[in-house]
Amino acid sequence: MKASYQSLDLRGERVLVREDLNVPLQTRLSPKTSAEGAAAEHSQPAGDDRIISDDSRLRAALGTLRDISDRGARVIVMSHLGRPKGRRVPELSLRPVARRLAELLEQPVAFADDCVGPLAEEAVARLGEGDVLVLENVRFHRGDEDNDPEFARELAALGDVYVNDAFAASHRAHASVVGVAAHLPAYAGILMLAELEALHRALDEPRRPLVAIVAGAKVSTKAGVLRFLLPKVDSLLLGGAMANTFFKAEGKEVGASLVEDEALDTAREVQRQGAGKLELPVDAVCARAAEPGQDTVLLPVDGVDDGWMMLDAGPATVRHFAERLHGAGTVVWNGPVGVFEIPEFSEGTRGVGEAVADSGAYSLVGGGDTAAAVAALGLTGRFSHVSTGGGATLEYMEGRELPGVAVLRDRV
Ligand code: ADP
Ligand code: MG
């Protein structure tokens, strides 16, 4: 396991913390009159007309930031926001994020208009013990995504210690995630450790039986996860649009269902590797289009006619999966088993989610859309751990070492 900064004496130290503050932003809807607009342009810094539509990533970062501040350190926060691709894009400024962070932390949060150079250096020099500073979007510089050594050196010069708390960005070898660790002692933050411990508990030392549910849109994006999990699990329940490709590979009629023809061989290979462990859906809620308000029919998976699409797991599938989940020691769940975004096709995902929650197992939920489904279907709080890692979680579930984790010191 990785070492926590919590064993250090941080009083007075400048702690450079990488967080994932990449929140969804929306433009304020109220249209300004042109006079007001002009006045606002002069009085307000760029990016101030943006509102944060979901601040859960900021809330997730609070634990580490508050703790480091309480230890008397000077807290310097780095993050990216969106994809400015090395250019200064005012709409992607972290300024509104810094303001929201101040409200959540209930303490002032300073902001530097650049993440390196004189503006950043002066802002850092003004910090007292316990103060928090947010640096402007690191991706305003190409050097971040390029992991440019000179850019990494400039960033690292702002701190004495580096803390990576951005698990969700740690599959990227960027300067603010990986490069700075060449110059500073590097430790894990609280959120980072929570993510690593949950993944470790579920995948490396699972209480058995270990049951995985892998579903979602495509076989091609989950092939690595399937290959890594199959040898580890006692059973693997496969669903979502991915399952259609498996049915087609078996020679079944799948009607107009979403299928990846280029992944048929992968499906056959997984079938062979998973013989005796793999469970597929037995029925499906079908419609003629993946749209709200469609007529739906419940069909067995070998009876889908031309023009019909399998869009959700049916009740017999949910019962079948629930039987497998009952008595599991550990459950790993990635991928919605239907088009959960549309109410007509969300019951399968809700039913599977409830079966995971009711199984009594240690339950780890991962994947961007799966986490969104958990929230949308009212299942929040019913699992042991819902990973915030998105793509990083999936890479971990492929057995890959995440570069932003690899650079951190090991616990001794
Ligand atoms: P995650 O982000 O959690 O890894 P994925 O991105 O793999 O999950 O898959 C999520 C998407 O899969 C959702 O947008 C959902 O609508 C879609 N999906 C699930 N089942 C089906 C299906 N039967 N047909 C079409 N799309 C599906
Ligand atoms: Mg997804």
XYZ file of C-alpha atoms and ligand atoms in Angstrom:
440
model
C 0.000 0.000 0.000
C 1.060 3.604 -0.562
C 2.318 5.944 2.158
C 0.040 8.652 3.511
C 1.264 12.216 4.110
C -0.330 11.865 7.545
C 2.872 10.497 9.077
C 4.709 13.762 8.258
C 5.033 16.956 10.273
C 3.671 19.462 7.769
C 3.600 22.637 9.871
C 4.773 25.524 7.712
C 5.493 23.260 4.742
C 4.269 24.101 1.253
C 2.203 21.083 0.231
C 1.441 20.750 -3.463
C -1.775 18.726 -3.743
C -3.098 17.303 -7.031
C -6.874 17.035 -6.852
C -9.461 16.204 -9.494
C -11.598 19.353 -9.445
C -12.852 18.716 -12.981
C -16.491 19.579 -12.272
C -19.249 20.009 -14.850
C -19.803 23.735 -15.559
C -22.797 25.436 -17.118
C -23.173 28.969 -18.375
C -25.537 31.027 -16.257
C -28.852 31.093 -18.116
C -30.188 34.564 -17.211
C -29.438 36.699 -20.291
C -27.795 39.982 -19.380
C -28.799 43.220 -21.027
C -25.944 44.489 -23.159
C -25.172 47.325 -20.701
C -25.003 44.915 -17.780
C -23.008 42.522 -19.891
C -20.472 45.202 -20.758
C -20.205 46.275 -17.125
C -19.805 42.680 -16.064
C -17.027 42.185 -18.567
C -15.052 44.926 -16.901
C -15.829 44.108 -13.296
C -15.672 40.325 -13.396
C -12.725 38.128 -14.194
C -13.214 35.580 -16.961
C -15.061 32.410 -16.080
C -17.306 34.090 -13.518
C -20.528 33.483 -15.446
C -20.182 29.740 -14.946
C -22.046 27.645 -12.431
C -21.008 24.284 -11.086
C -23.841 21.854 -11.775
C -22.418 19.068 -9.602
C -19.849 19.726 -6.884
C -19.371 16.141 -5.713
C -15.720 16.114 -6.847
C -15.055 19.176 -4.701
C -16.747 17.536 -1.711
C -14.640 14.425 -2.254
C -11.466 16.549 -2.029
C -12.444 18.317 1.218
C -11.142 15.630 3.575
C -7.541 15.888 2.394
C -7.518 19.674 1.932
C -9.042 20.388 5.346
C -6.699 17.928 7.042
C -3.543 19.324 5.444
C -4.659 22.856 6.283
C -5.432 21.847 9.897
C -1.866 20.534 10.174
C -0.606 24.064 9.619
C 0.687 23.543 6.089
C 0.381 25.986 3.212
C -1.931 24.156 0.806
C -1.370 24.631 -2.936
C -3.965 22.869 -5.087
C -3.383 21.807 -8.704
C -6.125 20.505 -10.993
C -7.225 20.365 -14.591
C -10.657 21.393 -15.864
C -11.958 20.241 -19.235
C -9.758 20.033 -22.307
C -8.241 23.439 -23.097
C -5.403 21.660 -24.975
C -2.576 23.939 -23.851
C -4.417 27.218 -24.404
C -5.846 29.721 -21.953
C -9.624 29.214 -22.302
C -11.470 31.628 -19.962
C -14.547 29.354 -19.782
C -12.317 26.646 -18.289
C -10.863 28.769 -15.520
C -10.756 27.187 -12.072
C -11.693 30.515 -10.463
C -15.376 29.591 -9.858
C -14.167 26.263 -8.489
C -11.894 28.038 -5.996
C -14.840 30.164 -4.889
C -17.076 27.126 -4.331
C -14.245 25.382 -2.513
C -14.026 28.335 -0.110
C -17.733 27.929 0.711
C -17.354 24.187 1.280
C -14.171 24.536 3.344
C -15.650 27.492 5.241
C -12.369 29.355 4.913
C -10.910 31.787 2.385
C -9.315 30.189 -0.691
C -6.831 32.239 -2.702
C -6.557 31.905 -6.471
C -3.549 32.336 -8.771
C -4.198 33.272 -12.406
C -1.459 30.936 -13.571
C -0.196 27.599 -12.253
C 3.508 28.413 -12.819
C 5.638 31.541 -13.170
C 5.555 34.827 -11.217
C 1.762 34.885 -10.618
C 1.878 31.453 -8.987
C 5.114 32.171 -7.088
C 3.776 35.440 -5.648
C 0.499 33.803 -4.593
C 2.414 31.012 -2.841
C 4.695 33.545 -1.109
C 1.616 35.253 0.372
C 0.330 32.058 2.033
C 0.389 31.661 5.797
C 0.125 28.445 7.790
C -3.214 26.717 7.105
C -4.000 28.877 4.044
C -5.320 27.315 0.838
C -4.485 28.403 -2.708
C -5.940 27.040 -5.958
C -3.708 27.364 -9.023
C -5.227 28.051 -12.455
C -6.004 25.082 -14.729
C -2.771 23.139 -15.331
C -3.954 22.238 -18.838
C -3.676 25.889 -19.917
C -0.066 24.786 -20.503
C 0.799 22.070 -23.032
C 3.523 20.925 -20.673
C 1.017 19.273 -18.353
C -0.368 16.655 -20.740
C 3.035 16.347 -22.433
C 4.627 15.714 -19.022
C 7.269 18.236 -20.015
C 10.173 18.003 -17.519
C 10.752 21.763 -17.397
C 7.055 22.448 -16.715
C 7.044 19.750 -14.014
C 10.112 21.360 -12.420
C 8.389 24.774 -12.353
C 5.276 23.290 -10.732
C 7.309 21.323 -8.204
C 9.295 24.465 -7.258
C 6.091 25.796 -5.646
C 6.060 23.065 -2.983
C 8.139 21.116 -0.471
C 5.989 17.967 -0.490
C 3.704 16.477 -3.152
C 0.386 14.796 -2.320
C -1.583 13.031 -5.033
C -5.273 12.804 -4.140
C -6.526 12.702 -7.746
C -7.058 8.991 -8.212
C -9.340 9.745 -11.182
C -6.454 11.432 -13.054
C -3.778 8.939 -12.063
C -3.979 6.817 -15.205
C -2.464 9.791 -17.024
C 1.292 10.419 -16.985
C 0.891 14.198 -16.866
C 3.274 16.693 -15.250
C 0.910 17.644 -12.403
C 0.260 13.953 -11.629
C 3.556 12.203 -12.350
C 6.246 14.746 -13.355
C 6.311 16.686 -10.079
C 7.154 13.485 -8.171
C 10.633 13.543 -9.738
C 11.413 16.611 -7.620
C 9.419 16.192 -4.390
C 8.721 13.457 -1.841
C 5.379 12.031 -3.029
C 2.552 10.766 -0.809
C -1.051 9.634 -1.175
C -4.020 11.738 -0.036
C -7.043 10.469 1.891
C -9.294 10.018 -1.163
C -6.489 8.318 -3.088
C -5.935 5.841 -0.248
C -9.665 5.141 0.111
C -9.830 4.279 -3.594
C -6.721 2.103 -3.507
C -7.807 0.281 -0.366
C -11.278 -0.478 -1.761
C -9.843 -1.794 -5.034
C -7.216 -3.807 -3.193
C -9.770 -5.327 -0.839
C -12.112 -6.288 -3.672
C -9.594 -7.535 -6.219
C -6.424 -8.629 -4.441
C -7.706 -10.146 -1.205
C -11.405 -10.765 -1.801
C -13.638 -12.565 0.643
C -15.054 -15.390 -1.483
C -17.041 -16.098 -3.452
C -16.035 -13.142 -5.619
C -18.747 -12.261 -8.119
C -18.215 -9.647 -10.823
C -20.879 -7.954 -12.906
C -19.471 -6.500 -16.102
C -21.921 -4.742 -18.393
C -22.268 -1.469 -20.297
C -22.060 -0.488 -23.897
C -19.132 -2.215 -25.584
C -17.084 -5.399 -25.435
C -14.107 -3.562 -26.925
C -13.812 -1.108 -23.995
C -14.211 -3.903 -21.426
C -12.145 -6.688 -22.993
C -9.169 -5.887 -20.758
C -11.378 -5.878 -17.663
C -12.921 -9.225 -18.629
C -9.518 -10.818 -19.260
C -8.154 -9.586 -15.930
C -11.205 -10.477 -13.838
C -12.041 -13.908 -15.255
C -9.156 -15.829 -13.640
C -9.832 -14.091 -10.289
C -13.605 -14.394 -9.962
C -15.817 -17.296 -8.962
C -18.507 -16.061 -11.322
C -18.899 -13.304 -13.839
C -22.315 -11.931 -14.759
C -22.256 -10.225 -18.115
C -24.967 -7.810 -19.272
C -25.865 -4.616 -21.106
C -25.317 -4.107 -24.807
C -22.079 -6.103 -24.449
C -24.128 -9.246 -23.973
C -25.678 -8.799 -27.443
C -22.276 -9.330 -29.037
C -21.905 -12.562 -27.046
C -25.353 -13.730 -28.218
C -24.486 -12.993 -31.828
C -21.178 -14.858 -31.408
C -23.255 -17.858 -30.268
C -25.316 -17.605 -33.454
C -28.465 -16.150 -31.882
C -30.736 -13.679 -33.647
C -30.277 -10.309 -31.974
C -32.631 -8.232 -34.176
C -31.655 -4.560 -34.255
C -29.762 -4.695 -30.926
C -26.466 -2.855 -30.593
C -23.726 -5.325 -31.609
C -19.997 -4.903 -32.203
C -19.172 -7.118 -35.143
C -15.467 -6.402 -34.769
C -15.584 -7.827 -31.213
C -17.153 -11.213 -32.062
C -13.792 -12.981 -31.786
C -13.095 -11.319 -28.437
C -16.499 -12.527 -27.220
C -15.703 -16.106 -28.296
C -12.322 -15.942 -26.569
C -13.918 -14.664 -23.338
C -16.549 -17.427 -23.590
C -13.785 -20.029 -23.758
C -11.751 -18.449 -20.945
C -14.865 -18.107 -18.790
C -16.369 -21.538 -19.336
C -18.234 -22.520 -16.171
C -18.014 -19.018 -14.693
C -19.779 -16.829 -17.211
C -23.506 -16.044 -16.911
C -25.445 -14.163 -19.584
C -28.925 -12.585 -19.457
C -31.891 -14.876 -20.151
C -34.508 -12.284 -21.068
C -34.559 -8.684 -22.259
C -36.850 -5.674 -22.334
C -37.020 -4.818 -26.030
C -38.229 -1.862 -28.084
C -37.877 -0.629 -31.636
C -35.700 2.315 -30.585
C -33.686 3.416 -27.549
C -36.017 6.325 -26.914
C -38.535 7.270 -24.242
C -42.221 6.506 -24.881
C -41.617 3.395 -27.013
C -43.787 0.277 -26.779
C -41.787 -2.414 -25.000
C -41.961 -6.201 -25.025
C -40.252 -8.764 -22.830
C -38.481 -11.412 -24.919
C -36.240 -14.402 -24.237
C -32.738 -13.676 -25.534
C -33.060 -16.287 -28.291
C -36.319 -14.854 -29.620
C -35.540 -11.316 -30.733
C -37.077 -10.567 -34.124
C -36.016 -8.165 -36.851
C -36.394 -4.539 -35.877
C -36.350 -5.111 -32.095
C -33.538 -4.066 -29.786
C -32.573 -5.576 -26.417
C -32.362 -2.519 -24.193
C -32.560 -3.786 -20.626
C -32.189 -6.935 -18.547
C -35.590 -8.531 -17.946
C -36.948 -9.730 -14.572
C -35.828 -13.355 -15.080
C -32.267 -12.098 -15.643
C -32.409 -9.956 -12.518
C -33.624 -13.018 -10.520
C -30.908 -15.201 -12.047
C -28.176 -12.642 -11.260
C -29.607 -12.082 -7.747
C -29.276 -15.834 -7.050
C -25.609 -15.678 -8.020
C -25.063 -12.585 -5.877
C -26.765 -14.069 -2.845
C -24.099 -15.327 -0.448
C -21.212 -13.632 -2.288
C -18.332 -12.447 -0.116
C -17.290 -9.727 -2.548
C -19.042 -8.123 -5.511
C -17.383 -5.948 -8.137
C -19.864 -4.136 -10.380
C -18.997 -2.200 -13.526
C -21.507 -1.287 -16.206
C -25.258 -0.626 -16.301
C -27.214 -3.675 -17.576
C -29.559 -1.501 -19.649
C -30.129 1.981 -21.032
C -30.687 3.293 -17.501
C -30.852 6.909 -18.740
C -34.364 6.147 -20.089
C -36.918 5.160 -17.407
C -38.447 2.354 -19.535
C -35.043 0.624 -19.619
C -33.751 1.355 -16.126
C -35.456 -1.355 -14.051
C -32.839 -4.009 -14.813
C -29.997 -1.828 -13.546
C -32.029 -0.869 -10.478
C -32.836 -4.550 -9.798
C -29.221 -5.663 -10.192
C -28.064 -2.741 -8.023
C -30.510 -3.718 -5.296
C -29.386 -7.333 -5.473
C -25.758 -6.206 -5.038
C -26.721 -3.979 -2.092
C -28.802 -6.757 -0.476
C -26.185 -9.468 -0.990
C -24.337 -8.649 2.226
C -21.072 -8.805 0.287
C -18.286 -6.229 0.312
C -19.431 -4.283 -2.762
C -17.252 -2.175 -5.018
C -18.947 -0.163 -7.781
C -16.843 1.454 -10.509
C -17.159 3.195 -13.862
C -18.377 6.675 -14.765
C -21.792 5.655 -16.059
C -22.284 3.051 -13.353
C -21.638 5.648 -10.647
C -24.075 7.975 -12.445
C -26.664 5.171 -12.575
C -26.293 4.531 -8.838
C -27.020 8.199 -8.140
C -29.846 8.476 -10.699
C -31.623 5.336 -9.471
C -31.555 6.324 -5.805
C -29.018 3.667 -4.761
C -26.505 6.071 -3.195
C -25.158 4.892 0.150
C -26.029 1.230 -0.375
C -22.606 -0.050 -1.443
C -19.342 -0.474 0.439
C -17.485 1.799 -1.995
C -18.472 3.678 -5.140
C -15.291 4.608 -6.947
C -14.976 8.164 -8.270
C -12.220 7.016 -10.596
C -14.006 6.488 -13.944
C -11.379 5.513 -16.525
C -8.676 5.164 -13.849
C -10.791 2.574 -12.022
C -11.276 0.643 -15.249
C -7.523 0.639 -15.912
C -6.940 -0.669 -12.393
C -9.536 -3.367 -13.147
C -7.460 -4.292 -16.199
C -4.550 -5.030 -13.876
C -2.566 -2.034 -15.080
C -0.323 0.008 -12.851
C -1.486 3.627 -12.762
C 1.474 5.993 -13.362
C 0.206 8.546 -10.817
C 0.082 5.803 -8.171
C 3.392 4.194 -9.115
C 5.325 7.400 -8.303
C 4.044 7.535 -4.696
C 6.138 6.255 -1.805
C 5.292 2.855 -0.413
C 4.155 2.459 3.172
C 7.005 1.105 5.275
P -19.149 2.671 -17.371
O -18.944 4.106 -17.751
O -19.802 2.547 -16.020
O -17.911 1.841 -17.506
P -20.157 1.992 -20.004
O -19.689 3.303 -20.525
O -19.449 0.776 -20.447
O -20.242 2.038 -18.394
O -21.675 1.732 -20.433
C -22.727 2.595 -20.101
C -23.695 2.754 -21.239
O -24.154 1.507 -21.716
C -24.929 3.529 -20.817
O -24.949 4.766 -21.502
C -26.086 2.633 -21.235
O -27.158 3.348 -21.830
C -25.454 1.708 -22.233
N -26.172 0.424 -22.351
C -26.339 -0.521 -21.403
N -27.099 -1.532 -21.865
C -27.410 -1.227 -23.144
C -28.177 -1.888 -24.175
N -28.771 -3.049 -23.969
N -28.275 -1.260 -25.379
C -27.677 -0.074 -25.595
N -26.948 0.593 -24.673
C -26.811 0.017 -23.460
Mg -18.851 5.045 -19.669
